[in-house]
Coordinates of C-alpha atoms and ligand atoms in Angstrom, one line a residue:
X1340 CA 27.8 -120.2 85.0
X1341 CA 30.8 -119.5 82.7
X1342 CA 34.1 -121.0 83.7
X1343 CA 35.9 -119.1 80.9
X1344 CA 34.8 -115.8 79.3
X1345 CA 36.3 -113.9 76.5
X1346 CA 35.3 -110.2 76.0
X1347 CA 36.2 -108.6 72.7
X1348 CA 39.4 -110.5 72.5
X1349 CA 41.8 -109.9 69.6
X1350 CA 45.3 -111.2 69.0
X1351 CA 47.5 -109.6 66.4
X1352 CA 50.8 -111.0 65.2
X1353 CA 53.3 -108.8 63.4
X1354 CA 54.2 -110.1 59.9
X1355 CA 56.9 -108.8 57.7
X1356 CA 55.4 -106.9 54.7
X1357 CA 56.8 -107.1 51.2
X1358 CA 60.5 -106.2 50.5
X1359 CA 59.3 -103.2 48.4
X1360 CA 57.2 -101.5 51.1
X1361 CA 59.3 -102.6 54.1
X1362 CA 56.2 -102.2 56.2
X1363 CA 55.4 -104.4 59.2
X1364 CA 51.8 -105.6 58.9
X1365 CA 49.8 -107.6 61.3
X1366 CA 47.6 -110.7 61.1
X1367 CA 44.6 -110.9 63.3
X1368 CA 44.8 -114.5 64.4
X1369 CA 41.9 -113.9 66.7
X1370 CA 39.5 -111.1 65.8
X1371 CA 37.1 -109.6 68.4
X1372 CA 35.9 -112.8 70.0
X1373 CA 33.3 -112.7 72.8
X1374 CA 32.5 -116.1 74.1
X1375 CA 31.4 -117.9 77.3
X1376 CA 32.3 -121.5 78.1
X1377 CA 29.8 -122.9 80.6
X1378 CA 31.1 -124.9 83.5
X1379 CA 30.7 -128.7 83.2
X1380 CA 30.0 -128.7 79.5
X1381 CA 31.9 -130.2 76.5
X1382 CA 32.6 -127.5 74.0
X1383 CA 33.9 -127.9 70.5
X1384 CA 36.0 -125.2 68.7
X1385 CA 36.0 -126.0 65.1
X1386 CA 37.4 -124.4 61.9
X1387 CA 39.8 -125.0 59.1
X1388 CA 43.6 -124.7 59.5
X1389 CA 44.5 -121.1 60.1
X1390 CA 41.1 -120.1 61.5
X1391 CA 42.7 -119.1 64.8
X1392 CA 41.8 -122.1 67.0
X1393 CA 45.3 -122.7 68.4
X1394 CA 45.7 -119.0 69.2
X1395 CA 42.4 -119.0 71.0
X1396 CA 43.5 -122.0 73.1
X1397 CA 46.8 -120.3 73.9
X1398 CA 44.9 -117.2 75.0
X1399 CA 42.7 -119.4 77.3
X1400 CA 45.6 -120.9 79.1
X1401 CA 47.7 -117.7 79.2
X1402 CA 50.4 -118.8 76.8
X1403 CA 49.5 -115.7 74.8
X1404 CA 48.2 -112.3 76.0
X1405 CA 45.4 -110.6 74.1
X1406 CA 46.3 -107.5 72.1
X1407 CA 42.7 -106.3 72.9
X1408 CA 40.0 -107.5 75.3
X1409 CA 39.9 -109.6 78.4
X1410 CA 40.1 -113.3 79.1
X1411 CA 38.5 -114.5 82.4
X1412 CA 39.2 -117.9 83.9
X1413 CA 37.1 -118.8 86.9
X1414 CA 36.2 -115.1 87.2
X1415 CA 39.8 -113.9 87.2
X1416 CA 41.0 -111.6 84.4
X1417 CA 44.2 -113.3 83.3
X1418 CA 44.9 -110.8 80.5
X1419 CA 47.5 -108.9 82.5
X1420 CA 48.5 -111.3 85.3
X1421 CA 52.2 -111.5 86.1
X1422 CA 53.8 -114.7 84.8
X1423 CA 54.0 -116.3 88.3
X1424 CA 50.2 -115.9 88.8
X1425 CA 49.6 -117.2 85.2
X1426 CA 51.4 -120.4 86.1
X1427 CA 48.9 -121.0 88.9
X1428 CA 46.0 -120.5 86.5
X1429 CA 47.6 -122.9 84.0
X1430 CA 48.0 -125.5 86.7
X1431 CA 44.2 -125.7 86.9
X1432 CA 44.0 -126.4 83.1
X1433 CA 44.9 -129.8 81.7
X1434 CA 46.2 -130.0 78.1
X1435 CA 46.3 -132.9 75.6
X1436 CA 47.9 -132.7 72.2
X1437 CA 47.9 -134.2 68.7
X1438 CA 51.4 -135.6 69.1
X1439 CA 50.8 -136.7 72.7
X1440 CA 54.0 -135.0 73.9
X1441 CA 55.1 -137.8 76.1
X1442 CA 58.6 -138.1 77.6
X1443 CA 60.4 -140.9 75.6
X1444 CA 62.9 -141.7 78.4
X1445 CA 60.2 -142.3 81.0
X1446 CA 57.8 -145.1 81.5
X1447 CA 54.0 -144.6 81.4
X1448 CA 54.0 -144.2 85.2
X1449 CA 56.9 -141.8 85.0
X1450 CA 55.1 -139.6 82.5
X1451 CA 52.0 -139.4 84.7
X1452 CA 54.0 -138.9 87.9
X1453 CA 55.9 -136.0 86.3
X1454 CA 53.3 -133.2 86.8
X1455 CA 52.7 -134.4 90.4
X1456 CA 56.4 -134.1 91.1
X1457 CA 56.5 -130.7 89.6
X1458 CA 53.5 -129.7 91.8
X1459 CA 55.4 -130.9 94.9
X1460 CA 53.3 -134.0 95.8
X1461 CA 54.9 -136.1 98.6
X1462 CA 56.6 -139.2 97.2
X1463 CA 54.3 -141.7 99.0
X1464 CA 51.2 -140.0 97.6
X1465 CA 52.4 -140.1 94.0
X1466 CA 52.3 -143.8 93.3
X1467 CA 48.7 -144.4 94.5
X1468 CA 47.6 -141.3 92.5
X1469 CA 49.4 -142.5 89.3
X1470 CA 47.8 -146.0 89.7
X1471 CA 44.4 -144.5 90.1
X1472 CA 44.8 -142.4 87.0
X1473 CA 46.1 -145.3 84.9
X1474 CA 43.2 -147.4 86.1
X1475 CA 40.7 -144.6 85.2
X1476 CA 42.0 -144.3 81.6
X1477 CA 42.3 -148.0 81.2
X1478 CA 46.0 -148.6 80.8
X1479 CA 47.0 -149.9 84.2
X1480 CA 48.7 -152.9 82.6
X1481 CA 51.1 -150.6 80.7
X1482 CA 52.4 -148.8 83.8
X1483 CA 56.0 -150.0 83.3
X1484 CA 56.1 -149.7 79.5
X1485 CA 57.9 -147.0 77.5
X1486 CA 55.7 -144.8 75.2
X1487 CA 57.3 -146.1 72.0
X1488 CA 56.0 -149.6 72.8
X1489 CA 52.4 -148.3 72.9
X1490 CA 49.8 -147.7 70.2
X1491 CA 48.7 -144.2 69.4
X1492 CA 45.4 -144.7 71.3
X1493 CA 47.3 -145.9 74.4
X1494 CA 49.8 -143.0 74.2
X1495 CA 46.9 -140.6 74.1
X1496 CA 45.4 -142.3 77.2
X1497 CA 48.7 -141.7 79.0
X1498 CA 48.5 -138.0 77.8
X1499 CA 45.0 -137.8 79.3
X1500 CA 46.1 -139.4 82.6
X1501 CA 48.9 -136.9 82.8
X1502 CA 46.6 -134.0 82.0
X1503 CA 44.2 -135.1 84.8
X1504 CA 46.9 -135.7 87.4
X1505 CA 46.4 -132.4 89.3
X1506 CA 42.6 -132.6 89.0
X1507 CA 42.1 -129.7 86.6
X1508 CA 38.7 -128.0 86.3
X1509 CA 39.3 -127.5 82.6
X1510 CA 40.7 -129.9 80.0
X1511 CA 41.8 -128.5 76.6
X1512 CA 42.2 -131.1 73.9
X1513 CA 44.0 -129.6 70.9
X1514 CA 43.5 -131.8 67.8
X1515 CA 43.8 -134.7 70.3
X1516 CA 42.4 -137.3 67.9
X1517 CA 43.8 -136.1 64.6
X1518 CA 46.7 -138.7 64.6
X1519 CA 44.4 -141.6 65.5
X1520 CA 42.3 -144.0 63.4
X1521 CA 38.5 -143.7 63.5
X1522 CA 38.0 -146.5 66.0
X1523 CA 40.7 -145.3 68.4
X1524 CA 39.3 -141.8 68.0
X1525 CA 35.9 -143.0 69.1
X1526 CA 37.5 -144.6 72.2
X1527 CA 39.3 -141.4 73.1
X1528 CA 36.2 -139.3 72.6
X1529 CA 34.2 -141.6 74.8
X1530 CA 36.9 -141.2 77.5
X1531 CA 36.7 -137.4 77.3
X1532 CA 32.9 -137.7 77.7
X1533 CA 33.4 -139.9 80.7
X1534 CA 35.8 -137.4 82.2
X1535 CA 33.2 -134.7 81.8
X1536 CA 30.4 -136.8 83.3
X1537 CA 32.2 -138.5 86.2
X1538 CA 34.7 -135.8 87.2
X1539 CA 32.6 -132.8 86.2
X1540 CA 35.6 -131.4 84.1
X1541 CA 34.8 -128.8 81.5
X1542 CA 36.2 -130.1 78.3
X1543 CA 37.2 -127.9 75.4
X1544 CA 37.9 -129.8 72.2
X1545 CA 39.7 -128.1 69.4
X1546 CA 39.4 -129.8 66.0
X1547 CA 39.1 -129.4 62.3
X1548 CA 37.0 -132.6 62.2
X1549 CA 33.3 -131.8 62.4
X1550 CA 32.4 -135.5 63.2
X1551 CA 34.4 -135.2 66.5
X1552 CA 32.2 -132.3 67.6
X1553 CA 29.0 -134.1 66.5
X1554 CA 30.0 -137.1 68.7
X1555 CA 30.7 -135.5 72.0
X1556 CA 30.1 -131.7 72.2
X1557 CA 27.2 -130.1 73.9
X1558 CA 27.9 -126.8 72.2
X1559 CA 30.0 -125.7 69.3
X1560 CA 31.9 -122.6 68.3
X1561 CA 32.8 -122.3 64.7
X1562 CA 35.8 -120.0 63.7
X1563 CA 36.7 -118.5 60.4
X1564 CA 39.5 -116.0 59.9
X1565 CA 39.9 -115.4 63.6
X1566 CA 36.2 -114.7 64.1
X1567 CA 33.4 -116.7 65.7
X1568 CA 31.0 -117.2 62.8
X1569 CA 28.6 -119.5 64.6
X1570 CA 28.0 -120.7 68.2
X1571 CA 25.3 -122.6 70.0
X1572 CA 24.1 -126.1 70.9
X1573 CA 25.6 -128.8 68.6
X1574 CA 22.2 -129.9 67.4
X1575 CA 21.2 -126.4 66.3
X1576 CA 24.5 -125.6 64.6
X1577 CA 24.5 -128.9 62.6
X1578 CA 20.8 -129.0 62.1
X1579 CA 19.7 -129.9 58.6
X1580 CA 18.0 -127.1 56.7
Ligands
ADP836 P1 47.7 -125.9 63.6 O1 47.3 -125.8 62.1 O2 47.7 -127.3 64.1 O3 47.1 -124.9 64.5 P2 50.0 -124.5 62.8 O4 51.0 -125.3 62.0 O5 49.1 -123.5 62.2 O6 49.3 -125.6 63.6 O7 50.8 -123.7 64.0 C1 51.7 -124.4 64.9 C2 52.3 -123.3 65.8 O8 53.0 -122.3 65.0 C3 51.3 -122.6 66.6 O9 51.8 -122.4 67.9 C4 51.1 -121.2 65.9 O10 50.9 -120.2 66.8 C5 52.5 -121.1 65.2 N1 52.3 -120.4 63.9 C6 51.3 -120.6 63.0 N2 51.5 -119.7 62.0 C7 52.6 -119.0 62.2 C8 53.3 -118.0 61.5 N3 52.9 -117.5 60.3 N4 54.4 -117.5 62.0 C9 54.8 -117.9 63.2 N5 54.2 -118.9 64.0 C10 53.1 -119.4 63.5
ADP837 P1 44.4 -122.8 63.6 O1 44.8 -123.3 64.9 O2 43.0 -122.7 63.4 O3 45.1 -123.5 62.5 P2 46.2 -120.6 64.3 O4 45.7 -120.0 65.5 O5 47.4 -121.5 64.3 O6 45.0 -121.3 63.5 O7 46.5 -119.4 63.2 C1 45.7 -118.4 62.9 C2 46.4 -117.4 62.0 O8 47.4 -116.7 62.8 C3 47.1 -118.0 60.9 O9 47.1 -117.1 59.8 C4 48.5 -118.1 61.4 O10 49.5 -118.2 60.3 C5 48.6 -116.9 62.2 N1 49.6 -117.1 63.4 C6 49.4 -117.9 64.4 N2 50.4 -117.8 65.3 C7 51.3 -116.9 64.8 C8 52.5 -116.4 65.2 N3 53.1 -116.7 66.3 N4 53.1 -115.4 64.4 C9 52.5 -115.0 63.3 N5 51.3 -115.5 62.8 C10 50.7 -116.4 63.5

């Protein structure tokens, strides 16, 4: 069944019109998107820069509210939830980013412990959880290092461990491998696949790189000018003519 559903979702942003007309116009960053993301799958959202991928992701985790339509996460319509309720929904969604977004002043352990502290985990439970997460992503030996001492691939593993800390059902990866070389990219993609298989996490991969999708995604959603122009199993979308 669907863990995330979008029904006729549009997001408009006001943009300043030309000086002459003084009109405020709007850009449809996301334009009438209807979409189901099936639980336990790896889904790729692909499209060129400006296609609306980031806006779509921000709609999924409640960082933006739709101008039109509804966004359902685990059956709940989050389109008009109050901010406090949205925070709870967001807590069930892990995010990883192109630039890793790690805290420079904290060690690897400190970075992974951070979301657990915020969630109010008791102190004596935090350390074993952090150790388990670092072990899972394969950087237990870097627990005491600072992020700047790590390679890009290692930093992204820390980002992934942090995203998994509160055992989210959904992991959103926004251009998570765009800053990595091809070999490191493959390692990180394999890790995402393993997270999906072993933890059952639904993984949503946002990327402008088609090869990323071809490597790990069960299904693919192609966006262009805010619209979904193609969606289906990866093999059918990329099938040779
Ligand atoms: P990407 O191409 O990786 O999606 P962008 O540079 O397009 O990144 O966007 C980065 C951030 O800036 C996003 O949060 C996006 O919503 C915002 N953004 C993009 N275009 C505009 C714009 N024209 N005006 C204001 N904010 C924008
Ligand atoms: P992508 O992630 O595929 O690069 P975005 O979702 O960042 O695409 O942007 C889609 C379109 O919406 C672009 O034309 C972008 O400039 C515009 N846009 C995104 N965020 C904003 C914003 N906060 N304000 C104005 N325009 C925006």
